[in-house]
Coordinates of C-alpha atoms and ligand atoms in Angstrom, one line a residue:
M1 CA 0.6 0.0 0.1
S2 CA 1.2 3.7 -0.6
S3 CA 1.0 7.0 1.3
A4 CA 0.8 8.7 -2.3
T5 CA -1.8 11.0 -2.7
P6 CA -2.2 10.9 -6.6
D7 CA -2.8 13.5 -9.1
H8 CA -6.9 13.0 -9.4
S9 CA -6.5 16.2 -10.6
V10 CA -5.0 16.0 -14.1
P11 CA -5.0 19.1 -15.9
P12 CA -7.7 19.6 -18.5
A13 CA -6.0 20.5 -21.9
D14 CA -7.1 24.1 -21.9
T15 CA -5.7 25.5 -18.8
V16 CA -4.9 28.8 -17.4
L17 CA -1.8 29.0 -15.0
V18 CA -2.7 31.9 -12.0
V19 CA 1.4 32.2 -11.2
D20 CA 0.7 33.4 -6.7
F21 CA 3.2 36.6 -6.1
G22 CA 1.8 36.3 -2.3
A23 CA -1.8 37.7 -3.2
Q24 CA -5.2 38.3 -0.9
Y25 CA -7.0 37.7 -4.5
A26 CA -5.1 34.8 -6.3
Q27 CA -8.1 32.4 -5.5
L28 CA -10.3 34.9 -6.9
I29 CA -8.5 35.5 -10.2
A30 CA -8.7 31.6 -10.6
R31 CA -12.3 31.3 -9.8
R32 CA -13.4 34.1 -12.4
V33 CA -11.4 32.3 -14.7
R34 CA -13.5 29.4 -13.9
E35 CA -16.8 31.2 -14.2
A36 CA -15.4 32.3 -17.7
R37 CA -15.7 28.5 -18.9
V38 CA -11.7 28.2 -18.7
Y39 CA -10.0 26.2 -16.4
S40 CA -7.3 27.4 -13.8
E41 CA -5.0 26.2 -11.5
I42 CA -3.2 28.1 -9.1
V43 CA 1.2 27.6 -9.0
P44 CA 3.5 29.5 -6.0
S45 CA 5.7 32.3 -8.1
T46 CA 8.6 30.3 -7.3
M47 CA 8.2 27.6 -9.3
P48 CA 10.7 27.9 -11.9
V49 CA 9.3 28.9 -15.7
E50 CA 10.4 25.3 -18.2
E51 CA 7.6 23.9 -14.6
M52 CA 5.4 25.9 -15.4
L53 CA 5.5 25.8 -19.4
A54 CA 5.5 22.0 -18.9
K55 CA 2.1 21.9 -18.2
N56 CA 1.6 22.9 -21.5
P57 CA -1.0 25.8 -20.0
R58 CA -2.9 28.1 -22.7
A59 CA -1.9 32.0 -20.5
I60 CA -0.8 32.3 -17.3
I61 CA -2.2 35.2 -14.8
L62 CA 0.1 37.0 -13.1
S63 CA -1.2 38.1 -9.7
G64 CA -1.1 41.0 -7.5
G65 CA 1.4 40.5 -4.6
P66 CA 2.7 43.3 -1.4
S67 CA 6.7 43.6 -2.6
S68 CA 8.1 46.2 -5.0
V69 CA 8.8 45.0 -8.0
Y70 CA 12.1 47.1 -6.9
A71 CA 12.9 46.2 -3.6
E72 CA 15.3 43.7 -2.9
G73 CA 14.5 40.0 -3.1
A74 CA 10.9 40.9 -4.8
P75 CA 9.5 37.7 -6.0
T76 CA 10.3 37.6 -9.7
V77 CA 9.8 35.7 -12.9
D78 CA 12.1 34.6 -15.9
R79 CA 12.2 37.1 -19.0
A80 CA 11.6 33.5 -21.1
L81 CA 8.5 33.1 -19.9
F82 CA 7.8 36.5 -21.7
E83 CA 9.0 35.3 -24.6
S84 CA 7.2 31.3 -24.3
G85 CA 4.4 32.4 -26.8
V86 CA 1.9 31.8 -24.4
P87 CA 0.0 34.8 -23.4
V88 CA 0.0 36.6 -20.1
F89 CA -2.1 38.7 -18.1
G90 CA -0.1 40.5 -15.7
M91 CA -2.6 42.2 -12.1
C92 CA -1.4 44.7 -10.5
Y93 CA 2.7 43.9 -9.0
G94 CA 1.7 41.1 -11.5
F95 CA 1.7 44.0 -14.3
Q96 CA 4.7 45.8 -12.6
L97 CA 6.3 43.0 -13.1
M98 CA 5.4 42.6 -17.1
A99 CA 6.6 46.5 -17.2
T100 CA 10.2 46.1 -15.6
T101 CA 11.3 42.8 -17.0
L102 CA 10.9 43.8 -20.2
G103 CA 12.5 47.4 -19.8
G104 CA 9.4 49.4 -18.4
T105 CA 10.0 51.5 -15.4
V106 CA 8.2 51.2 -11.9
D107 CA 9.0 54.2 -9.1
D108 CA 7.0 54.8 -6.4
N109 CA 5.3 58.3 -7.0
G110 CA 3.7 59.0 -4.6
A111 CA 0.3 58.0 -6.4
R112 CA -0.9 55.1 -4.1
E113 CA -5.0 54.1 -5.2
Y114 CA -6.8 52.6 -3.1
G115 CA -10.3 51.5 -3.0
R116 CA -12.3 52.7 -6.1
T117 CA -11.0 54.2 -8.5
P118 CA -12.3 55.7 -12.1
L119 CA -10.7 54.6 -14.6
L120 CA -10.0 56.9 -18.5
V121 CA -9.5 53.9 -20.6
S122 CA -7.6 55.3 -24.3
K123 CA -8.1 52.6 -26.4
T124 CA -11.5 51.6 -26.4
G125 CA -10.9 49.2 -28.9
S126 CA -8.4 47.0 -28.0
T127 CA -8.4 43.7 -27.1
L128 CA -8.8 44.1 -23.6
F129 CA -11.0 46.9 -23.9
E130 CA -13.4 46.3 -26.2
G131 CA -17.0 47.2 -25.9
T132 CA -16.4 48.8 -22.8
P133 CA -17.0 52.5 -21.6
A134 CA -14.1 55.6 -21.6
E135 CA -14.5 55.4 -17.8
Q136 CA -14.6 53.1 -15.3
S137 CA -15.0 52.6 -12.2
V138 CA -12.0 49.8 -11.3
W139 CA -10.6 48.5 -7.2
M140 CA -6.6 50.1 -7.1
S141 CA -4.7 48.9 -4.5
H142 CA -1.1 50.2 -5.1
G143 CA 2.2 52.2 -4.3
D144 CA 4.1 52.1 -7.3
A145 CA 3.6 52.9 -10.8
C146 CA 4.1 52.3 -13.9
S147 CA 5.7 55.5 -15.4
A148 CA 6.7 54.1 -18.6
A149 CA 5.4 51.0 -20.5
P150 CA 7.9 49.0 -22.5
E151 CA 8.8 49.2 -25.8
G152 CA 6.3 47.5 -27.9
F153 CA 3.5 48.1 -26.0
T154 CA 0.4 50.2 -26.2
V155 CA -0.5 52.0 -23.2
T156 CA -4.6 51.6 -23.2
A157 CA -5.8 53.2 -19.7
S158 CA -4.4 55.9 -17.1
T159 CA -6.0 56.9 -14.3
D160 CA -5.8 60.9 -12.9
V161 CA -2.3 60.6 -11.0
V162 CA -1.1 56.8 -12.3
P163 CA -0.2 57.2 -16.6
V164 CA 0.6 53.5 -17.4
A165 CA -2.2 51.5 -16.0
A166 CA -3.3 49.1 -18.6
F167 CA -0.8 48.4 -21.7
E168 CA -1.0 45.2 -24.1
N169 CA 1.2 43.8 -26.9
D170 CA -1.2 42.1 -29.5
E171 CA 1.9 40.5 -31.9
K172 CA 2.7 39.3 -28.4
K173 CA 0.6 38.4 -26.5
L174 CA 1.1 39.8 -23.1
Y175 CA -1.1 42.4 -21.4
G176 CA -1.2 44.6 -18.0
V177 CA -3.6 46.2 -15.9
Q178 CA -2.5 48.2 -13.3
Y179 CA -6.1 47.2 -11.2
H180 CA -7.7 44.0 -9.8
P181 CA -10.0 43.4 -12.7
E182 CA -10.8 39.7 -10.2
V183 CA -12.8 42.1 -7.7
M184 CA -16.1 42.5 -8.1
H185 CA -16.3 46.4 -7.8
S186 CA -14.2 46.8 -11.0
T187 CA -16.8 47.2 -13.0
H188 CA -15.6 45.7 -16.0
G189 CA -13.6 43.4 -14.4
Q190 CA -14.9 40.2 -15.5
Q191 CA -15.6 40.8 -18.9
V192 CA -11.6 42.5 -19.3
L193 CA -10.1 39.0 -18.0
E194 CA -13.2 37.5 -20.7
H195 CA -11.7 39.7 -23.3
F196 CA -8.1 37.9 -22.2
L197 CA -9.2 34.8 -21.7
Y198 CA -10.8 34.6 -25.8
R199 CA -10.2 37.4 -27.4
G200 CA -6.2 38.0 -26.2
A201 CA -5.6 33.9 -25.6
G202 CA -7.9 32.5 -28.2
I203 CA -9.6 30.2 -25.4
E204 CA -13.0 28.5 -25.9
P205 CA -15.0 29.0 -23.1
N206 CA -16.4 25.0 -22.1
W207 CA -14.8 23.7 -19.5
T208 CA -18.1 23.1 -17.1
T209 CA -18.7 20.8 -14.7
T210 CA -20.1 17.7 -16.6
N211 CA -16.1 17.6 -17.4
V212 CA -14.8 17.2 -13.7
V213 CA -17.8 14.7 -13.5
E214 CA -16.7 12.5 -16.2
E215 CA -12.8 13.4 -16.0
Q216 CA -13.3 11.6 -12.3
V217 CA -15.4 9.0 -12.9
A218 CA -13.1 7.4 -15.9
L219 CA -9.8 8.3 -13.4
I220 CA -11.4 6.7 -10.8
R221 CA -12.6 3.7 -12.5
E222 CA -9.1 3.3 -14.0
Q223 CA -7.5 3.7 -9.8
V224 CA -9.7 1.6 -8.4
G225 CA -10.4 -1.2 -11.1
S226 CA -11.9 -4.6 -9.0
K227 CA -11.0 -3.4 -6.3
R228 CA -13.0 -2.1 -3.1
A229 CA -12.8 1.6 -1.4
I230 CA -14.4 3.5 1.5
C231 CA -15.6 7.0 1.9
G232 CA -15.2 9.1 5.0
L233 CA -19.2 10.2 4.6
S234 CA -20.3 13.2 7.5
G235 CA -23.8 14.5 6.0
G236 CA -22.5 17.8 4.9
V237 CA -22.1 18.6 0.8
D238 CA -18.2 17.9 -0.1
S239 CA -18.4 13.9 1.2
A240 CA -21.5 13.4 -0.5
V241 CA -20.8 14.8 -3.5
A242 CA -17.0 12.9 -3.9
A243 CA -19.4 9.6 -2.7
A244 CA -22.1 9.5 -5.6
L245 CA -19.4 10.7 -7.8
V246 CA -16.9 7.6 -6.6
Q247 CA -20.6 5.2 -6.7
K248 CA -21.3 6.7 -10.6
A249 CA -17.9 4.9 -11.2
I250 CA -17.6 1.8 -8.9
G251 CA -21.0 1.2 -7.7
S252 CA -21.5 -1.3 -4.8
Q253 CA -17.6 -1.6 -4.9
L254 CA -17.9 1.5 -2.9
T255 CA -18.8 2.0 1.1
C256 CA -19.4 4.6 3.6
V257 CA -18.2 5.2 7.1
Y258 CA -19.8 7.9 9.0
V259 CA -17.7 8.5 12.6
D260 CA -20.0 10.0 15.0
H261 CA -16.6 11.3 17.0
G262 CA -19.0 12.7 19.5
L263 CA -18.5 16.0 18.2
M264 CA -21.7 16.6 16.2
R265 CA -24.2 18.7 16.6
K266 CA -27.9 17.6 17.8
G267 CA -29.4 15.5 15.5
E268 CA -27.1 14.8 12.8
T269 CA -25.8 11.5 13.5
E270 CA -29.5 10.0 13.7
Q271 CA -29.8 12.5 9.9
V272 CA -27.4 10.0 8.3
E273 CA -28.3 7.1 8.9
K274 CA -31.9 7.7 7.9
D275 CA -32.2 10.7 5.9
F276 CA -29.1 9.6 3.6
V277 CA -29.4 6.7 3.3
A278 CA -32.9 7.5 1.8
A279 CA -31.9 9.3 -0.9
T280 CA -28.6 8.0 -1.9
G281 CA -29.0 4.4 -1.2
I282 CA -25.6 4.2 -0.3
Q283 CA -24.1 1.4 1.6
L284 CA -23.4 3.3 5.0
K285 CA -21.2 2.0 8.4
V286 CA -21.4 3.9 10.8
V287 CA -18.5 3.6 13.5
D288 CA -19.5 5.2 17.5
A289 CA -16.1 6.5 18.6
E290 CA -16.7 8.8 20.8
E291 CA -15.2 7.7 24.0
R292 CA -12.1 7.0 21.4
F293 CA -12.0 11.2 20.8
L294 CA -12.6 12.4 23.7
A295 CA -10.0 9.7 25.5
A296 CA -8.0 11.2 23.2
L297 CA -9.0 15.3 23.9
A298 CA -8.4 15.0 26.8
G299 CA -6.3 17.8 28.5
V300 CA -6.3 19.8 25.3
S301 CA -7.0 22.6 24.6
D302 CA -4.2 24.3 21.7
P303 CA -6.5 24.5 17.9
E304 CA -3.9 23.1 16.3
T305 CA -2.8 19.9 18.6
K306 CA -6.7 19.4 18.7
R307 CA -6.4 19.2 14.6
K308 CA -4.0 16.9 14.8
I309 CA -5.6 14.1 17.1
I310 CA -8.8 15.0 15.9
G311 CA -7.1 14.2 11.9
R312 CA -5.2 10.9 13.5
E313 CA -8.3 9.6 14.9
F314 CA -10.4 9.5 11.7
I315 CA -7.8 7.5 9.7
R316 CA -7.5 5.7 12.8
V317 CA -11.4 4.7 12.6
F318 CA -11.5 4.7 9.5
E319 CA -8.8 1.6 9.3
Q320 CA -10.8 0.1 12.0
A321 CA -13.5 0.3 9.5
Q322 CA -11.6 -0.7 6.6
A323 CA -10.4 -4.2 8.7
E324 CA -14.0 -4.9 9.7
I325 CA -15.4 -4.5 6.0
V326 CA -12.4 -6.8 4.6
A327 CA -13.5 -9.1 7.2
E328 CA -17.4 -9.1 6.3
A329 CA -16.4 -9.9 2.1
G330 CA -13.6 -11.6 2.9
A331 CA -11.4 -9.6 0.6
S332 CA -7.7 -8.9 1.3
G333 CA -6.6 -6.3 3.5
E334 CA -5.1 -4.8 0.0
D335 CA -8.8 -4.4 -1.9
V336 CA -9.8 -1.8 0.2
A337 CA -6.8 0.6 0.4
F338 CA -8.4 3.1 -0.9
L339 CA -9.7 6.1 1.1
V340 CA -11.9 8.7 -0.3
Q341 CA -12.3 12.1 0.7
G342 CA -14.6 15.7 -0.1
T343 CA -11.1 17.4 0.8
L344 CA -12.0 21.1 -1.8
Y345 CA -9.5 23.0 -2.7
P346 CA -10.0 25.6 -0.5
D347 CA -8.7 23.1 2.7
V348 CA -5.8 22.2 0.7
V349 CA -4.6 26.2 0.6
E350 CA -5.4 26.5 4.4
S351 CA -3.5 23.8 5.2
G352 CA -0.6 25.3 3.6
G353 CA -0.4 22.5 0.6
G354 CA -1.4 24.7 -2.3
T355 CA 0.9 26.9 -3.5
G356 CA 3.7 27.9 -0.4
T357 CA 0.9 29.5 1.5
A358 CA 1.2 30.2 5.0
N359 CA -0.1 27.2 6.7
I360 CA -3.8 29.2 8.6
K361 CA -4.3 25.9 10.3
S362 CA -4.8 22.8 9.6
H363 CA -7.5 20.6 8.2
H364 CA -8.2 17.9 9.7
N365 CA -8.6 16.2 6.5
V366 CA -5.6 17.6 4.9
G367 CA -2.4 18.8 7.2
G368 CA -4.3 17.5 9.7
L369 CA -3.5 13.6 8.5
P370 CA -1.0 11.7 10.7
D371 CA 2.3 10.7 8.8
D372 CA 1.5 7.1 8.4
I373 CA -1.5 6.9 6.5
E374 CA -1.7 3.8 4.2
F375 CA -4.3 4.6 2.1
E376 CA -4.5 5.9 -0.8
L377 CA -6.1 8.9 -1.2
I378 CA -8.9 9.3 -4.1
E379 CA -9.8 12.7 -3.6
P380 CA -12.0 14.0 -6.6
L381 CA -12.8 17.6 -5.9
R382 CA -9.1 18.4 -4.4
K383 CA -9.1 21.4 -6.7
L384 CA -12.8 22.6 -6.6
F385 CA -14.2 25.5 -4.7
K386 CA -17.5 24.9 -3.0
D387 CA -20.0 26.3 -5.4
E388 CA -18.6 24.2 -8.1
V389 CA -18.8 21.2 -6.0
R390 CA -22.6 21.8 -5.3
M391 CA -22.9 21.9 -9.4
V392 CA -21.2 18.8 -9.5
G393 CA -23.6 17.4 -7.2
Q394 CA -27.1 18.8 -8.8
E395 CA -25.3 17.1 -11.9
L396 CA -25.1 13.8 -10.0
G397 CA -28.8 14.4 -9.1
L398 CA -28.2 14.7 -5.2
P399 CA -31.3 16.6 -4.0
E400 CA -31.5 20.4 -2.7
E401 CA -31.5 19.4 1.4
I402 CA -28.1 17.9 0.5
V403 CA -26.4 19.7 -2.2
Q404 CA -27.4 23.5 -0.5
R405 CA -26.2 22.4 3.2
Q406 CA -24.4 24.7 5.0
P407 CA -20.6 23.9 5.8
F408 CA -19.9 22.1 9.1
P409 CA -16.3 21.0 9.6
G410 CA -15.0 17.9 10.0
P411 CA -13.6 18.7 14.0
G412 CA -17.3 19.7 14.3
L413 CA -17.3 20.9 17.8
G414 CA -13.9 19.8 18.9
I415 CA -12.6 23.5 17.3
R416 CA -15.9 25.5 18.8
I417 CA -15.2 25.2 22.2
V418 CA -12.1 27.1 22.9
G419 CA -10.1 25.5 25.9
E420 CA -10.7 21.5 26.7
V421 CA -13.3 19.3 25.7
T422 CA -15.1 17.6 27.4
K423 CA -18.2 15.8 27.1
E424 CA -20.7 18.2 29.7
R425 CA -18.9 21.2 27.6
L426 CA -20.1 19.5 24.1
D427 CA -23.9 18.7 25.4
L428 CA -24.2 22.3 27.0
L429 CA -22.5 23.8 22.8
R430 CA -24.8 21.7 21.6
E431 CA -28.2 22.8 23.7
A432 CA -27.0 26.6 22.2
D433 CA -25.9 25.6 18.6
A434 CA -29.6 23.7 18.0
I435 CA -31.5 26.5 19.4
A436 CA -29.1 29.2 16.9
R437 CA -29.7 26.9 14.1
E438 CA -33.1 26.7 14.8
E439 CA -34.3 30.2 14.8
L440 CA -31.9 31.3 11.8
T441 CA -34.3 28.2 10.0
A442 CA -37.2 29.9 11.0
A443 CA -36.0 32.9 10.5
G444 CA -35.6 31.7 6.6
L445 CA -32.1 32.8 6.6
D446 CA -30.3 29.8 5.9
R447 CA -29.8 30.4 2.1
S448 CA -28.2 33.7 3.0
I449 CA -26.2 32.6 5.6
W450 CA -23.5 30.7 5.0
Q451 CA -22.8 28.9 8.1
C452 CA -23.2 29.9 11.8
P453 CA -20.4 28.5 14.2
V454 CA -21.8 29.4 17.3
V455 CA -18.6 29.0 19.9
L456 CA -18.4 28.5 23.6
L457 CA -15.6 30.1 25.5
A458 CA -15.5 27.6 28.0
D459 CA -12.2 29.6 30.2
V460 CA -13.9 32.4 30.1
R461 CA -16.6 33.7 32.8
S462 CA -19.0 36.7 33.2
V463 CA -20.6 37.6 36.3
G464 CA -24.6 37.6 35.3
V465 CA -27.9 38.1 37.2
Q466 CA -30.3 34.9 36.8
G467 CA -33.7 35.0 38.9
D468 CA -32.6 37.7 41.2
G469 CA -29.0 35.7 41.9
R470 CA -25.7 36.3 40.9
T471 CA -24.2 34.5 38.7
Y472 CA -20.8 32.9 36.8
G473 CA -21.0 31.8 33.8
H474 CA -19.5 31.0 30.1
P475 CA -20.4 33.6 26.5
I476 CA -21.6 31.9 23.5
V477 CA -20.6 33.5 20.3
L478 CA -22.6 34.0 17.0
R479 CA -20.6 33.7 14.4
P480 CA -23.0 34.1 11.1
V481 CA -21.3 34.4 8.1
S482 CA -22.2 35.1 4.6
S483 CA -18.7 34.0 1.7
E484 CA -18.8 33.2 -1.6
D485 CA -16.0 30.2 -0.9
A486 CA -15.3 29.8 2.5
M487 CA -11.8 32.3 1.6
T488 CA -12.9 35.6 2.7
A489 CA -16.2 36.4 4.5
D490 CA -17.9 39.3 5.9
W491 CA -20.0 39.1 9.2
S492 CA -24.3 38.2 8.1
R493 CA -26.4 41.0 9.1
V494 CA -28.9 39.0 11.2
P495 CA -31.9 41.3 11.9
Y496 CA -31.7 42.4 15.7
E497 CA -35.1 40.1 16.6
V498 CA -33.8 36.9 15.2
L499 CA -30.4 37.7 17.4
A500 CA -32.5 39.0 20.6
K501 CA -34.5 35.9 20.2
I502 CA -31.4 33.4 19.8
S503 CA -29.6 34.7 22.7
T504 CA -32.9 35.3 25.3
R505 CA -33.7 31.3 24.5
I506 CA -29.5 30.6 24.6
T507 CA -29.9 31.7 27.9
N508 CA -33.4 31.0 29.6
E509 CA -32.5 27.5 28.3
V510 CA -28.9 26.3 28.3
D511 CA -27.4 26.1 31.9
E512 CA -24.5 28.0 32.7
V513 CA -24.6 30.1 29.9
N514 CA -25.4 33.9 31.0
R515 CA -24.0 35.8 28.1
V516 CA -24.7 35.4 23.7
V517 CA -22.2 37.8 22.4
L518 CA -22.1 38.4 18.4
D519 CA -18.8 38.3 16.3
V520 CA -18.6 41.1 13.8
T521 CA -15.2 40.2 12.4
S522 CA -14.5 39.4 8.5
K523 CA -12.3 37.3 7.4
P524 CA -10.2 38.4 6.8
P525 CA -8.7 38.9 9.4
G526 CA -11.0 36.7 11.2
T527 CA -11.3 33.1 10.4
I528 CA -14.7 31.6 10.4
E529 CA -13.9 28.9 12.6
W530 CA -12.0 30.7 16.3
E531 CA -9.6 27.8 16.1
Ligands
LIG1 N1 -18.1 12.8 10.6 C1 -17.9 12.6 9.6 N2 -16.5 11.1 8.9 C2 -16.1 10.7 8.6 N3 -16.0 11.6 7.2 C3 -15.9 12.9 8.0 C4 -16.7 13.4 8.8 N4 -16.2 14.4 9.2 C5 -15.9 14.8 7.8 N5 -15.5 14.0 7.4 C6 -14.3 14.0 5.8 O1 -14.2 14.9 5.9 C7 -14.2 14.9 4.8 C8 -13.7 17.1 4.8 O2 -15.2 17.4 5.7 P1 -15.6 19.1 5.6 O3 -16.1 19.4 6.6 O4 -14.8 19.6 5.3 O5 -16.6 17.9 4.3 P2 -18.0 17.9 4.6 O6 -18.2 17.4 5.5 O7 -18.3 16.9 3.5 O8 -18.8 18.7 3.6 P3 -19.0 20.2 4.0 O9 -17.7 21.1 3.9 O10 -19.7 20.5 3.5 O11 -19.7 19.9 5.7 C9 -15.0 15.7 4.5 O12 -15.3 15.3 3.3 C10 -15.7 13.4 4.9 O13 -14.4 12.4 3.8
LIG2 O1 -13.8 20.2 7.5 C1 -13.2 20.6 7.5 N1 -12.3 20.8 8.6 C2 -10.9 21.5 9.3 O2 -10.5 21.5 9.9 C3 -11.9 22.3 9.1 N2 -11.8 23.9 9.5 C4 -12.5 24.4 9.2 N3 -13.5 24.0 8.5 C5 -14.3 25.3 7.6 O3 -13.7 25.8 6.4 C6 -13.9 26.7 6.2 C7 -13.0 27.8 6.2 O4 -13.2 28.0 7.3 P1 -12.0 28.9 8.4 O5 -12.2 30.6 7.8 O6 -12.0 28.6 10.1 O7 -10.9 28.7 8.5 C8 -15.1 26.6 7.5 O8 -16.9 26.3 6.5 C9 -15.4 26.0 8.1 O9 -16.2 25.4 8.8 C10 -13.0 22.7 8.0 N4 -13.9 22.0 7.4
LIG3 N1 -2.0 45.1 -4.8 C1 -0.3 44.8 -5.4 O1 -0.7 43.4 -6.5 C2 0.2 46.0 -5.3 C3 1.9 45.6 -5.7 C4 2.7 46.9 -5.9 N2 3.2 46.0 -3.3 C5 2.1 47.7 -5.0 O2 2.1 48.7 -3.8 O3 2.7 48.6 -5.9
LIG4 MG1 -18.6 19.1 6.8

């Protein structure tokens, strides 16, 4: 058996690479390209140009970044990239890098622009700006500016303070803009990006989630052959879609394993057992592993340690389940060497496994995996964003209740108790969470809210007065957020009446809780979960 993760996501023929210079928005650029129905992948700026070209990209986008192109040690890109014939589009830092690498001038002329800025397009018929207005609103975020374009380039736009805000060299298929076309505040940003892809690079917009289904089904069939696979099924969207995809590929050779680790919300296990099986007809094995997880977590309050423990225990339980399935089927150990997980692109990126990005937190299914894992992983959604996964789910015919469910993290309530995780604390949090969910659902807010973690600050106490007596209890935090893909998020403006009702009910109905607070932090700077 091998622990290698085979690349399940062989890029389709028309791939666009997004080179990440440490941008806040690299994921967003990749998403926007896919919205234009062209497949895209993010690569780190440290990847040698030959390696990028070996992926046969149809086009390359250079992202923004925090550095100054002229600063010592700033990330660069080999000039060969611009001479390779592959169309390139630079945005912000990427634009500045293209300018300096090819002989233009970038410096700090004091012309800072942050936020909404009017862009004056001087060549509205150019490849990028065709059909867009002569004045348009764009989103800027820079301190350096290009004062002279490289030879052979036509300047196509400017702003009040920046003479060269966009340029292009059609002959060499090189394009650049100082602003961020990927953010929605740039009013014609998507159009400009599509012009680059379709007109500049000549790519046909034909990537859809249907391609993903067909490709993955074929790949999984080939990989698994006549062997058996198990799938970690949580009742969440990602594992439901992964399971449906694998089931389509290998049918009854798949058994799903639901781990009840005692960190689930109220009613969750029953729901998976009943509704999920009814909707999909999948073979399901439910493992009660509460004692095991709680014993492993005893005395631990550090978030990363919790995550690593949970990741490890998950795998140990899967191994045990595998052994049982082997025994039941009379098969050999080799025959169930595959573990299917519903890992998504953001899980990978946040675990620092994406593009040399920082490790923000170890998602239990990626950065939290133990080193001695012996399964061969099948992660058909590893390169997809949540909304794309939902589309794949729809295509596979999964019911709306499953496809539109709010996300719930694998480590469950274990990372929503700030402090040590104990059975008593879990029971308390489960009650508070059930009340919050019930009221948000009753208010019809399920679809407008991405998810609403309910967090217990177990190590914090505050004074309260209940029934004329003094209490010294714990606060519960409500963290409702809106998001497109969990990479960025804003706090949801839940109506006051709904919040009031939740607060009253939690403090009345849940013992030891005498305060409810609302988290009004976006991501960044906060993450969605507290740990
Ligand atoms: N209780 C569980 N039992 C078995 N596998 C699980 C469990 N919780 C998580 N997993 C595995 O870990 C993966 C990642 O969890 P994650 O919460 O990101 O996805 P999900 O639960 O499938 O979907 P969602 O993000 O919508 O909650 C799942 O796809 C699944 O394979
Ligand atoms: O399966 C998971 N395993 C994990 O370890 C994990 N950590 C966070 N999340 C979910 O990921 C999204 C982003 O969360 P953060 O902003 O807290 O990083 C949110 O949707 C979180 O609920 C996880 N899901
Ligand atoms: N957002 C960016 O890419 C900024 C580029 C560069 N750091 C500047 O300030 O001009
Ligand atoms: Mg989940």
